[in-house]
Amino acid sequence: NAGVTQTPKFQVLKTGQSMTLQCAQDMNHEYMSWYRQDPGMGLRLIHYSVGAGITDQGEVPNGYNVSRSTTEDFPLRLLSAAPSQTSVYFCASTRKGGYGYTFGSGTRLTVV
Amino acid sequence: GENVEQHPSTLSVQEGDSAVIKCTYSDSASNYFPWYKQELGKGPQLIIDIRSNVGEKKDQRIAVTLNKTAKHFSLHITETQPEDSAVYFCAAINTNAGKSTFGDGTTLTVKP
């Protein structure tokens, strides 16, 4: 049981480049979310999904896209990277009905 | 939307003392309240949770209390140990909506 797997662990991008952060879970969880964590600002919700084919915006969605074509995968796309997107990104999943999230180990992204 | 405030932002205690972290939430529809511990370089990990139909829950040295009327909940750690040093996050969730709102975190330092 791998839990939540995020790739890559580290990434450096140039301003204007695009990339996809991968997230996969093998626990058959319905709910998945993407958070970014900046120093002193806690975890801020970017996008979330309550099931395959269903996504919704969180509090900081601008500059990011998501899709949920399968229960297992929830990739996060940066459309045109900006220095303000330098952060640590966490993917998390949980089962429906009110349970704690299982977090991945994070992707540390630097945009120069 | 939901707003979660967490206090204090930093907390330093002597080994063996107790530590208390408090959170308030704004949305009366929130019905599930987990607490997470995040160690350096890792993703948050669920340590205890409480549902809105319960006032208190205990797991060894960790307890959580919930006051629905006042919309606040607290984490209590007794007999603290150096390995309790970490960042702790509270969250408030409306399980029908499927998304979590986190507090900004408390950095707990336990001095040996």
PDB file of C-alpha atoms in Angstrom:
ATOM      1  CA  ASN A   1       0.000   0.000   0.000  1.00  0.00           C
ATOM      2  CA  ALA A   2       1.812   3.115  -1.231  1.00  0.00           C
ATOM      3  CA  GLY A   3      -0.750   5.678   0.036  1.00  0.00           C
ATOM      4  CA  VAL A   4      -0.454   9.016  -1.780  1.00  0.00           C
ATOM      5  CA  THR A   5       2.435   9.299  -4.235  1.00  0.00           C
ATOM      6  CA  GLN A   6       3.594  12.660  -5.533  1.00  0.00           C
ATOM      7  CA  THR A   7       6.120  13.238  -8.290  1.00  0.00           C
ATOM      8  CA  PRO A   8       8.494  14.947  -8.698  1.00  0.00           C
ATOM      9  CA  LYS A   9       9.845  15.706  -5.206  1.00  0.00           C
ATOM     10  CA  PHE A  10      11.788  18.749  -6.390  1.00  0.00           C
ATOM     11  CA  GLN A  11      11.436  20.932  -9.480  1.00  0.00           C
ATOM     12  CA  VAL A  12      12.943  24.172 -10.738  1.00  0.00           C
ATOM     13  CA  LEU A  13      11.081  26.030 -13.475  1.00  0.00           C
ATOM     14  CA  LYS A  14      11.750  29.176 -15.411  1.00  0.00           C
ATOM     15  CA  THR A  15       9.090  31.874 -15.472  1.00  0.00           C
ATOM     16  CA  GLY A  16       6.555  31.114 -18.169  1.00  0.00           C
ATOM     17  CA  GLN A  17       7.185  27.365 -18.339  1.00  0.00           C
ATOM     18  CA  SER A  18       4.382  24.905 -17.766  1.00  0.00           C
ATOM     19  CA  MET A  19       4.447  21.595 -15.952  1.00  0.00           C
ATOM     20  CA  THR A  20       2.265  18.975 -14.313  1.00  0.00           C
ATOM     21  CA  LEU A  21       2.606  17.771 -10.742  1.00  0.00           C
ATOM     22  CA  GLN A  22       1.502  14.177 -10.487  1.00  0.00           C
ATOM     23  CA  CYS A  23      -0.548  12.684  -7.668  1.00  0.00           C
ATOM     24  CA  ALA A  24      -1.781   9.115  -7.349  1.00  0.00           C
ATOM     25  CA  GLN A  25      -3.468   7.216  -4.516  1.00  0.00           C
ATOM     26  CA  ASP A  26      -4.142   3.500  -4.222  1.00  0.00           C
ATOM     27  CA  MET A  27      -6.668   3.583  -1.370  1.00  0.00           C
ATOM     28  CA  ASN A  28      -9.782   4.034  -3.529  1.00  0.00           C
ATOM     29  CA  HIS A  29     -10.463   7.388  -1.859  1.00  0.00           C
ATOM     30  CA  GLU A  30     -13.234   9.484  -3.354  1.00  0.00           C
ATOM     31  CA  TYR A  31     -11.917  12.885  -2.262  1.00  0.00           C
ATOM     32  CA  MET A  32      -8.617  14.403  -3.396  1.00  0.00           C
ATOM     33  CA  SER A  33      -7.174  17.871  -2.899  1.00  0.00           C
ATOM     34  CA  TRP A  34      -4.164  20.009  -3.741  1.00  0.00           C
ATOM     35  CA  TYR A  35      -2.675  22.414  -1.213  1.00  0.00           C
ATOM     36  CA  ARG A  36       0.212  24.802  -1.311  1.00  0.00           C
ATOM     37  CA  GLN A  37       2.228  25.585   1.786  1.00  0.00           C
ATOM     38  CA  ASP A  38       4.143  28.827   2.102  1.00  0.00           C
ATOM     39  CA  PRO A  39       6.186  29.801   5.171  1.00  0.00           C
ATOM     40  CA  GLY A  40       3.933  31.078   7.951  1.00  0.00           C
ATOM     41  CA  MET A  41       0.760  30.699   5.877  1.00  0.00           C
ATOM     42  CA  GLY A  42      -0.332  27.167   6.598  1.00  0.00           C
ATOM     43  CA  LEU A  43      -2.035  25.053   3.958  1.00  0.00           C
ATOM     44  CA  ARG A  44      -4.092  26.795   1.306  1.00  0.00           C
ATOM     45  CA  LEU A  45      -6.510  24.849  -0.860  1.00  0.00           C
ATOM     46  CA  ILE A  46      -5.909  25.147  -4.626  1.00  0.00           C
ATOM     47  CA  HIS A  47      -8.400  22.677  -6.138  1.00  0.00           C
ATOM     48  CA  TYR A  48     -10.281  19.671  -4.899  1.00  0.00           C
ATOM     49  CA  SER A  49     -12.342  16.784  -6.234  1.00  0.00           C
ATOM     50  CA  VAL A  50     -15.124  14.714  -4.675  1.00  0.00           C
ATOM     51  CA  GLY A  51     -14.992  12.023  -7.357  1.00  0.00           C
ATOM     52  CA  ALA A  52     -13.897  11.139 -10.861  1.00  0.00           C
ATOM     53  CA  GLY A  53     -15.039  13.778 -13.336  1.00  0.00           C
ATOM     54  CA  ILE A  54     -15.805  16.344 -10.606  1.00  0.00           C
ATOM     55  CA  THR A  55     -13.463  19.184  -9.635  1.00  0.00           C
ATOM     56  CA  ASP A  56     -13.901  22.517  -7.904  1.00  0.00           C
ATOM     57  CA  GLN A  57     -11.837  25.550  -6.986  1.00  0.00           C
ATOM     58  CA  GLY A  58     -10.350  26.212  -3.588  1.00  0.00           C
ATOM     59  CA  GLU A  59      -9.195  29.538  -2.202  1.00  0.00           C
ATOM     60  CA  VAL A  60      -6.142  30.041  -4.478  1.00  0.00           C
ATOM     61  CA  PRO A  61      -6.983  28.468  -7.887  1.00  0.00           C
ATOM     62  CA  ASN A  62      -5.561  31.104 -10.250  1.00  0.00           C
ATOM     63  CA  GLY A  63      -2.750  29.809 -12.455  1.00  0.00           C
ATOM     64  CA  TYR A  64      -3.578  26.139 -11.840  1.00  0.00           C
ATOM     65  CA  ASN A  65      -5.726  23.554 -13.586  1.00  0.00           C
ATOM     66  CA  VAL A  66      -6.794  20.088 -12.492  1.00  0.00           C
ATOM     67  CA  SER A  67      -8.646  17.131 -13.910  1.00  0.00           C
ATOM     68  CA  ARG A  68      -9.876  13.867 -12.378  1.00  0.00           C
ATOM     69  CA  SER A  69     -10.361  11.287 -15.098  1.00  0.00           C
ATOM     70  CA  THR A  70      -9.867   8.346 -12.718  1.00  0.00           C
ATOM     71  CA  THR A  71     -10.364   7.782  -8.994  1.00  0.00           C
ATOM     72  CA  GLU A  72      -6.632   7.202  -8.537  1.00  0.00           C
ATOM     73  CA  ASP A  73      -5.063  10.222 -10.271  1.00  0.00           C
ATOM     74  CA  PHE A  74      -5.374  13.954  -9.679  1.00  0.00           C
ATOM     75  CA  PRO A  75      -2.703  15.920 -11.595  1.00  0.00           C
ATOM     76  CA  LEU A  76      -2.109  19.634 -11.017  1.00  0.00           C
ATOM     77  CA  ARG A  77      -1.071  21.715 -14.021  1.00  0.00           C
ATOM     78  CA  LEU A  78       0.776  24.993 -13.829  1.00  0.00           C
ATOM     79  CA  LEU A  79      -0.115  26.851 -16.985  1.00  0.00           C
ATOM     80  CA  SER A  80       2.592  29.560 -17.052  1.00  0.00           C
ATOM     81  CA  ALA A  81       4.826  29.450 -13.993  1.00  0.00           C
ATOM     82  CA  ALA A  82       5.408  32.638 -11.999  1.00  0.00           C
ATOM     83  CA  PRO A  83       7.808  33.277  -9.081  1.00  0.00           C
ATOM     84  CA  SER A  84       4.736  33.665  -6.822  1.00  0.00           C
ATOM     85  CA  GLN A  85       4.087  29.956  -7.369  1.00  0.00           C
ATOM     86  CA  THR A  86       7.296  29.012  -5.597  1.00  0.00           C
ATOM     87  CA  SER A  87       6.001  26.820  -2.789  1.00  0.00           C
ATOM     88  CA  VAL A  88       5.667  23.314  -1.425  1.00  0.00           C
ATOM     89  CA  TYR A  89       2.700  21.496  -2.938  1.00  0.00           C
ATOM     90  CA  PHE A  90       0.856  18.703  -1.164  1.00  0.00           C
ATOM     91  CA  CYS A  91      -1.681  16.315  -2.588  1.00  0.00           C
ATOM     92  CA  ALA A  92      -4.063  14.611  -0.156  1.00  0.00           C
ATOM     93  CA  SER A  93      -6.888  12.105  -0.304  1.00  0.00           C
ATOM     94  CA  THR A  94      -9.609  10.777   1.959  1.00  0.00           C
ATOM     95  CA  ARG A  95     -12.713   8.655   1.761  1.00  0.00           C
ATOM     96  CA  LYS A  96     -16.171  10.138   1.683  1.00  0.00           C
ATOM     97  CA  GLY A  97     -17.944  10.634   4.977  1.00  0.00           C
ATOM     98  CA  GLY A  98     -15.579  12.683   7.075  1.00  0.00           C
ATOM     99  CA  TYR A  99     -12.173  11.204   7.694  1.00  0.00           C
ATOM    100  CA  GLY A 100      -8.702  12.646   7.975  1.00  0.00           C
ATOM    101  CA  TYR A 101      -6.680  13.279   4.876  1.00  0.00           C
ATOM    102  CA  THR A 102      -3.675  11.173   3.908  1.00  0.00           C
ATOM    103  CA  PHE A 103      -1.008  13.484   2.547  1.00  0.00           C
ATOM    104  CA  GLY A 104       1.727  12.847   0.030  1.00  0.00           C
ATOM    105  CA  SER A 105       5.315  13.783   0.843  1.00  0.00           C
ATOM    106  CA  GLY A 106       5.144  17.003  -1.162  1.00  0.00           C
ATOM    107  CA  THR A 107       6.724  18.644  -4.208  1.00  0.00           C
ATOM    108  CA  ARG A 108       9.078  21.536  -3.598  1.00  0.00           C
ATOM    109  CA  LEU A 109       8.747  23.885  -6.582  1.00  0.00           C
ATOM    110  CA  THR A 110      10.995  26.852  -7.297  1.00  0.00           C
ATOM    111  CA  VAL A 111      10.192  29.277 -10.118  1.00  0.00           C
ATOM    112  CA  VAL A 112      13.079  31.502 -11.177  1.00  0.00           C
TER     113      VAL A 112
ATOM    114  CA  GLY B   1     -16.652  30.203   3.143  1.00  0.00           C
ATOM    115  CA  GLU B   2     -15.116  28.651   6.240  1.00  0.00           C
ATOM    116  CA  ASN B   3     -12.472  30.561   8.212  1.00  0.00           C
ATOM    117  CA  VAL B   4     -10.294  28.836  10.802  1.00  0.00           C
ATOM    118  CA  GLU B   5      -8.165  30.764  13.277  1.00  0.00           C
ATOM    119  CA  GLN B   6      -5.467  28.958  15.245  1.00  0.00           C
ATOM    120  CA  HIS B   7      -3.594  30.173  18.343  1.00  0.00           C
ATOM    121  CA  PRO B   8      -0.861  30.461  19.370  1.00  0.00           C
ATOM    122  CA  SER B   9       1.387  30.522  16.319  1.00  0.00           C
ATOM    123  CA  THR B  10       4.372  29.401  18.409  1.00  0.00           C
ATOM    124  CA  LEU B  11       4.470  27.547  21.711  1.00  0.00           C
ATOM    125  CA  SER B  12       7.480  26.553  23.781  1.00  0.00           C
ATOM    126  CA  VAL B  13       7.156  24.237  26.794  1.00  0.00           C
ATOM    127  CA  GLN B  14       9.434  22.256  29.063  1.00  0.00           C
ATOM    128  CA  GLU B  15       9.499  18.498  28.709  1.00  0.00           C
ATOM    129  CA  GLY B  16       6.768  17.007  30.882  1.00  0.00           C
ATOM    130  CA  ASP B  17       4.548  20.094  30.768  1.00  0.00           C
ATOM    131  CA  SER B  18       1.204  20.255  28.976  1.00  0.00           C
ATOM    132  CA  ALA B  19       0.541  22.099  25.708  1.00  0.00           C
ATOM    133  CA  VAL B  20      -2.780  23.486  24.503  1.00  0.00           C
ATOM    134  CA  ILE B  21      -3.562  24.750  20.999  1.00  0.00           C
ATOM    135  CA  LYS B  22      -6.881  26.412  20.211  1.00  0.00           C
ATOM    136  CA  CYS B  23      -8.865  26.864  17.005  1.00  0.00           C
ATOM    137  CA  THR B  24     -12.066  28.695  16.168  1.00  0.00           C
ATOM    138  CA  TYR B  25     -14.190  28.215  13.062  1.00  0.00           C
ATOM    139  CA  SER B  26     -16.898  30.274  11.435  1.00  0.00           C
ATOM    140  CA  ASP B  27     -19.148  27.904   9.449  1.00  0.00           C
ATOM    141  CA  SER B  28     -21.770  26.170  11.597  1.00  0.00           C
ATOM    142  CA  ALA B  29     -22.077  23.518   8.862  1.00  0.00           C
ATOM    143  CA  SER B  30     -18.583  22.201   9.687  1.00  0.00           C
ATOM    144  CA  ASN B  31     -18.995  18.839  11.390  1.00  0.00           C
ATOM    145  CA  TYR B  32     -15.576  17.178  11.452  1.00  0.00           C
ATOM    146  CA  PHE B  33     -12.406  18.518  13.084  1.00  0.00           C
ATOM    147  CA  PRO B  34      -9.067  16.743  12.560  1.00  0.00           C
ATOM    148  CA  TRP B  35      -5.661  17.662  13.924  1.00  0.00           C
ATOM    149  CA  TYR B  36      -2.428  17.074  12.034  1.00  0.00           C
ATOM    150  CA  LYS B  37       1.226  16.957  13.019  1.00  0.00           C
ATOM    151  CA  GLN B  38       3.853  17.983  10.475  1.00  0.00           C
ATOM    152  CA  GLU B  39       7.507  17.190  10.995  1.00  0.00           C
ATOM    153  CA  LEU B  40      10.219  18.982   9.063  1.00  0.00           C
ATOM    154  CA  GLY B  41      10.298  18.013   5.389  1.00  0.00           C
ATOM    155  CA  LYS B  42       7.234  15.766   5.598  1.00  0.00           C
ATOM    156  CA  GLY B  43       3.555  15.984   4.818  1.00  0.00           C
ATOM    157  CA  PRO B  44       1.009  16.511   7.630  1.00  0.00           C
ATOM    158  CA  GLN B  45      -0.100  13.376   9.447  1.00  0.00           C
ATOM    159  CA  LEU B  46      -3.464  12.900  11.160  1.00  0.00           C
ATOM    160  CA  ILE B  47      -3.057  12.485  14.926  1.00  0.00           C
ATOM    161  CA  ILE B  48      -6.601  12.801  16.302  1.00  0.00           C
ATOM    162  CA  ASP B  49     -10.040  13.916  15.152  1.00  0.00           C
ATOM    163  CA  ILE B  50     -13.449  14.692  16.576  1.00  0.00           C
ATOM    164  CA  ARG B  51     -16.930  14.822  15.117  1.00  0.00           C
ATOM    165  CA  SER B  52     -19.577  17.399  15.896  1.00  0.00           C
ATOM    166  CA  ASN B  53     -21.698  14.978  17.926  1.00  0.00           C
ATOM    167  CA  VAL B  54     -18.850  14.401  20.420  1.00  0.00           C
ATOM    168  CA  GLY B  55     -17.516  16.827  23.034  1.00  0.00           C
ATOM    169  CA  GLU B  56     -14.192  15.220  23.859  1.00  0.00           C
ATOM    170  CA  LYS B  57     -11.917  12.477  22.595  1.00  0.00           C
ATOM    171  CA  LYS B  58      -8.693  11.130  24.084  1.00  0.00           C
ATOM    172  CA  ASP B  59      -5.878   8.975  22.725  1.00  0.00           C
ATOM    173  CA  GLN B  60      -3.100   8.347  25.232  1.00  0.00           C
ATOM    174  CA  ARG B  61      -1.367  11.718  25.821  1.00  0.00           C
ATOM    175  CA  ILE B  62      -3.455  13.578  23.245  1.00  0.00           C
ATOM    176  CA  ALA B  63      -7.001  14.870  23.683  1.00  0.00           C
ATOM    177  CA  VAL B  64      -9.301  17.103  21.688  1.00  0.00           C
ATOM    178  CA  THR B  65     -12.313  19.046  22.954  1.00  0.00           C
ATOM    179  CA  LEU B  66     -15.087  20.652  20.923  1.00  0.00           C
ATOM    180  CA  ASN B  67     -17.521  23.399  21.881  1.00  0.00           C
ATOM    181  CA  LYS B  68     -20.039  23.612  19.044  1.00  0.00           C
ATOM    182  CA  THR B  69     -21.941  26.518  20.539  1.00  0.00           C
ATOM    183  CA  ALA B  70     -18.842  28.680  20.751  1.00  0.00           C
ATOM    184  CA  LYS B  71     -17.386  27.207  17.535  1.00  0.00           C
ATOM    185  CA  HIS B  72     -14.030  26.342  19.005  1.00  0.00           C
ATOM    186  CA  PHE B  73     -11.972  23.220  19.522  1.00  0.00           C
ATOM    187  CA  SER B  74      -8.672  22.545  21.224  1.00  0.00           C
ATOM    188  CA  LEU B  75      -5.781  20.091  21.188  1.00  0.00           C
ATOM    189  CA  HIS B  76      -4.278  19.086  24.520  1.00  0.00           C
ATOM    190  CA  ILE B  77      -0.945  17.280  24.798  1.00  0.00           C
ATOM    191  CA  THR B  78       0.074  16.086  28.261  1.00  0.00           C
ATOM    192  CA  GLU B  79       3.499  14.974  29.485  1.00  0.00           C
ATOM    193  CA  THR B  80       5.164  16.504  26.434  1.00  0.00           C
ATOM    194  CA  GLN B  81       8.319  14.925  25.030  1.00  0.00           C
ATOM    195  CA  PRO B  82      10.984  16.356  22.688  1.00  0.00           C
ATOM    196  CA  GLU B  83       9.603  14.217  19.849  1.00  0.00           C
ATOM    197  CA  ASP B  84       6.319  16.138  20.129  1.00  0.00           C
ATOM    198  CA  SER B  85       8.171  19.130  18.648  1.00  0.00           C
ATOM    199  CA  ALA B  86       6.546  19.841  15.267  1.00  0.00           C
ATOM    200  CA  VAL B  87       4.013  22.065  13.532  1.00  0.00           C
ATOM    201  CA  TYR B  88       0.405  21.265  14.425  1.00  0.00           C
ATOM    202  CA  PHE B  89      -2.554  22.152  12.216  1.00  0.00           C
ATOM    203  CA  CYS B  90      -6.246  22.125  12.982  1.00  0.00           C
ATOM    204  CA  ALA B  91      -8.897  21.846  10.278  1.00  0.00           C
ATOM    205  CA  ALA B  92     -12.651  22.274   9.995  1.00  0.00           C
ATOM    206  CA  ILE B  93     -14.638  20.309   7.438  1.00  0.00           C
ATOM    207  CA  ASN B  94     -18.171  20.185   6.156  1.00  0.00           C
ATOM    208  CA  THR B  95     -18.209  16.521   5.158  1.00  0.00           C
ATOM    209  CA  ASN B  96     -21.104  17.109   2.769  1.00  0.00           C
ATOM    210  CA  ALA B  97     -19.077  19.660   0.789  1.00  0.00           C
ATOM    211  CA  GLY B  98     -15.864  17.621   0.773  1.00  0.00           C
ATOM    212  CA  LYS B  99     -13.223  20.272   1.413  1.00  0.00           C
ATOM    213  CA  SER B 100     -11.048  21.124   4.419  1.00  0.00           C
ATOM    214  CA  THR B 101     -10.053  24.535   5.733  1.00  0.00           C
ATOM    215  CA  PHE B 102      -6.852  24.568   7.774  1.00  0.00           C
ATOM    216  CA  GLY B 103      -5.592  26.859  10.479  1.00  0.00           C
ATOM    217  CA  ASP B 104      -2.229  28.545   9.947  1.00  0.00           C
ATOM    218  CA  GLY B 105      -0.387  26.135  12.237  1.00  0.00           C
ATOM    219  CA  THR B 106       1.327  26.176  15.630  1.00  0.00           C
ATOM    220  CA  THR B 107       5.038  25.486  15.969  1.00  0.00           C
ATOM    221  CA  LEU B 108       5.475  23.538  19.202  1.00  0.00           C
ATOM    222  CA  THR B 109       8.942  23.270  20.732  1.00  0.00           C
ATOM    223  CA  VAL B 110       9.486  20.955  23.682  1.00  0.00           C
ATOM    224  CA  LYS B 111      12.696  21.738  25.548  1.00  0.00           C
ATOM    225  CA  PRO B 112      14.450  18.807  27.201  1.00  0.00           C
TER     226      PRO B 112
END
